[in-house]
Tab-separated table of C-alpha atoms in Angstrom:
chain	number	residue	atom	x	y	z
A	7	UNK	CA	-45.953	89.794	-44.658
A	8	UNK	CA	-42.285	90.551	-44.500
A	9	UNK	CA	-39.874	87.847	-43.453
A	10	UNK	CA	-38.580	89.934	-40.549
A	11	UNK	CA	-42.069	90.416	-39.065
A	12	UNK	CA	-42.869	86.730	-39.551
A	13	UNK	CA	-39.647	85.706	-37.752
A	14	UNK	CA	-40.468	87.972	-34.791
A	15	UNK	CA	-44.030	86.626	-34.643
A	16	UNK	CA	-42.848	83.008	-34.638
A	17	UNK	CA	-40.203	83.821	-32.010
A	18	UNK	CA	-42.747	85.472	-29.691
A	19	UNK	CA	-45.225	82.621	-30.116
A	20	UNK	CA	-42.427	80.135	-29.346
A	21	UNK	CA	-41.382	82.137	-26.297
A	22	UNK	CA	-45.001	82.260	-25.111
A	23	UNK	CA	-45.393	78.497	-25.561
A	24	UNK	CA	-42.156	77.868	-23.665
A	25	UNK	CA	-43.363	80.056	-20.784
A	26	UNK	CA	-46.735	78.285	-20.810
A	27	UNK	CA	-45.054	74.874	-20.698
A	28	UNK	CA	-42.895	75.987	-17.768
A	29	UNK	CA	-45.995	77.158	-15.899
A	30	UNK	CA	-47.832	73.884	-16.632
A	31	UNK	CA	-44.784	71.881	-15.558
A	32	UNK	CA	-44.628	73.764	-12.267
A	33	UNK	CA	-48.332	73.256	-11.626
A	34	UNK	CA	-48.123	69.544	-12.420
A	35	UNK	CA	-45.109	69.168	-10.148
A	36	UNK	CA	-46.967	70.977	-7.355
A	37	UNK	CA	-50.000	68.708	-7.836
A	38	UNK	CA	-47.889	65.564	-7.754
A	39	UNK	CA	-46.066	66.665	-4.603
A	40	UNK	CA	-49.370	67.589	-2.934
A	41	UNK	CA	-50.918	64.197	-3.779
A	42	UNK	CA	-47.827	62.327	-2.586
A	43	UNK	CA	-47.721	64.262	0.696
A	44	UNK	CA	-51.449	63.766	1.213
A	45	UNK	CA	-51.224	59.994	0.688
A	46	UNK	CA	-48.170	59.734	2.931
A	47	UNK	CA	-49.841	61.790	5.665
A	48	UNK	CA	-53.015	59.681	5.565
A	49	UNK	CA	-51.081	56.419	5.651
A	50	UNK	CA	-48.880	57.574	8.526
A	51	UNK	CA	-51.974	58.619	10.523
A	52	UNK	CA	-53.467	55.142	10.067
A	53	UNK	CA	-50.316	53.586	11.585
A	54	UNK	CA	-50.451	50.456	9.406
A	55	UNK	CA	-47.338	48.300	9.525
A	56	UNK	CA	-46.171	45.082	7.937
A	57	UNK	CA	-45.393	42.271	10.373
A	58	UNK	CA	-41.891	40.929	10.830
A	59	UNK	CA	-40.782	38.215	8.417
A	60	UNK	CA	-41.971	35.463	10.762
A	61	UNK	CA	-45.554	36.779	10.699
A	62	UNK	CA	-45.931	37.021	6.928
A	63	UNK	CA	-48.152	34.655	4.924
A	64	UNK	CA	-46.158	31.845	3.309
A	65	UNK	CA	-47.664	32.286	-0.178
A	66	UNK	CA	-46.639	35.939	-0.537
A	67	UNK	CA	-43.681	36.071	1.827
A	68	UNK	CA	-41.117	36.470	-0.984
A	69	UNK	CA	-42.830	39.603	-2.317
A	70	UNK	CA	-43.418	41.091	1.143
A	71	UNK	CA	-39.991	40.529	2.729
A	72	UNK	CA	-38.737	43.893	1.457
A	73	UNK	CA	-41.346	45.591	3.677
A	74	UNK	CA	-40.916	43.418	6.817
A	75	UNK	CA	-41.522	45.424	9.999
A	76	UNK	CA	-41.962	48.731	8.141
A	77	UNK	CA	-44.816	51.227	8.443
A	78	UNK	CA	-46.923	51.692	5.286
A	79	UNK	CA	-46.133	55.206	4.008
A	80	UNK	CA	-46.537	55.193	0.214
A	81	UNK	CA	-48.754	53.889	-2.543
A	82	UNK	CA	-46.537	50.951	-3.513
A	83	UNK	CA	-46.443	49.703	0.075
A	84	UNK	CA	-50.216	50.172	0.443
A	85	UNK	CA	-50.852	48.202	-2.753
A	86	UNK	CA	-48.646	45.327	-1.584
A	87	UNK	CA	-50.285	45.386	1.850
A	88	UNK	CA	-53.775	45.123	0.392
A	89	UNK	CA	-53.081	42.877	-2.605
A	90	UNK	CA	-50.702	40.453	-0.906
A	91	UNK	CA	-50.995	40.618	2.888
A	92	UNK	CA	-54.706	41.327	3.438
A	93	UNK	CA	-55.678	39.099	0.510
A	94	UNK	CA	-53.937	36.089	2.099
A	95	UNK	CA	-55.718	36.720	5.406
A	96	UNK	CA	-59.082	37.064	3.677
A	97	UNK	CA	-58.469	33.886	1.691
A	98	UNK	CA	-57.493	31.990	4.865
A	99	UNK	CA	-60.583	33.234	6.691
A	100	UNK	CA	-62.823	32.260	3.790
A	101	UNK	CA	-61.339	28.760	3.678
A	102	UNK	CA	-61.834	28.424	7.444
A	103	UNK	CA	-65.462	29.544	7.225
A	104	UNK	CA	-66.628	28.292	3.820
A	105	UNK	CA	-64.122	25.536	3.124
A	106	UNK	CA	-62.942	27.193	-0.093
A	107	UNK	CA	-61.364	30.477	-1.232
A	108	UNK	CA	-64.071	33.130	-1.516
A	109	UNK	CA	-64.358	36.883	-1.706
A	110	UNK	CA	-65.460	39.024	1.213
A	111	UNK	CA	-68.776	39.589	-0.552
A	112	UNK	CA	-69.430	35.846	-0.905
A	113	UNK	CA	-68.656	35.098	2.747
A	114	UNK	CA	-70.677	38.082	3.934
A	115	UNK	CA	-73.670	37.162	1.762
A	116	UNK	CA	-73.688	33.580	3.046
A	117	UNK	CA	-73.404	34.737	6.652
A	118	UNK	CA	-76.071	37.430	6.324
A	119	UNK	CA	-78.411	34.924	4.697
A	120	UNK	CA	-78.048	32.610	7.689
A	121	UNK	CA	-78.423	35.431	10.218
A	122	UNK	CA	-81.595	36.629	8.533
A	123	UNK	CA	-82.808	33.038	8.638
A	124	UNK	CA	-82.224	32.976	12.398
A	125	UNK	CA	-78.952	31.012	12.506
A	126	UNK	CA	-75.323	31.930	13.229
A	127	UNK	CA	-73.979	28.368	12.986
A	128	UNK	CA	-70.702	28.593	11.067
A	129	UNK	CA	-70.951	24.927	10.040
A	130	UNK	CA	-74.034	25.786	7.961
A	131	UNK	CA	-72.049	28.361	5.996
A	132	UNK	CA	-69.592	25.676	4.874
A	133	UNK	CA	-72.409	23.813	3.148
């Protein structure tokens, strides 16, 4: 193969790869924008909002202050809402019901066991 033909072949392959990468980049950008818009739309429809600073749990207040009084509209806010705000409420409820921190599944299992046994006495769950 002559050098001139080889150079043209390599140039065309490189040009084709560059065009392919541009197409892939555009598609990936479109996908990311679509996912972001979809998440934002869903979160806005749910109308979830952080409480004002006074209503935040003491243990996670420092991490949540940046979101005080704001509506949840993106993934970072949703993660903080679930991992920090809801978690503190669940932990407080579990301590009130079971006397110790417990997961939702543990509290629910204890309660359902009592209900199936014919009782709804919360004091029995603490035991």
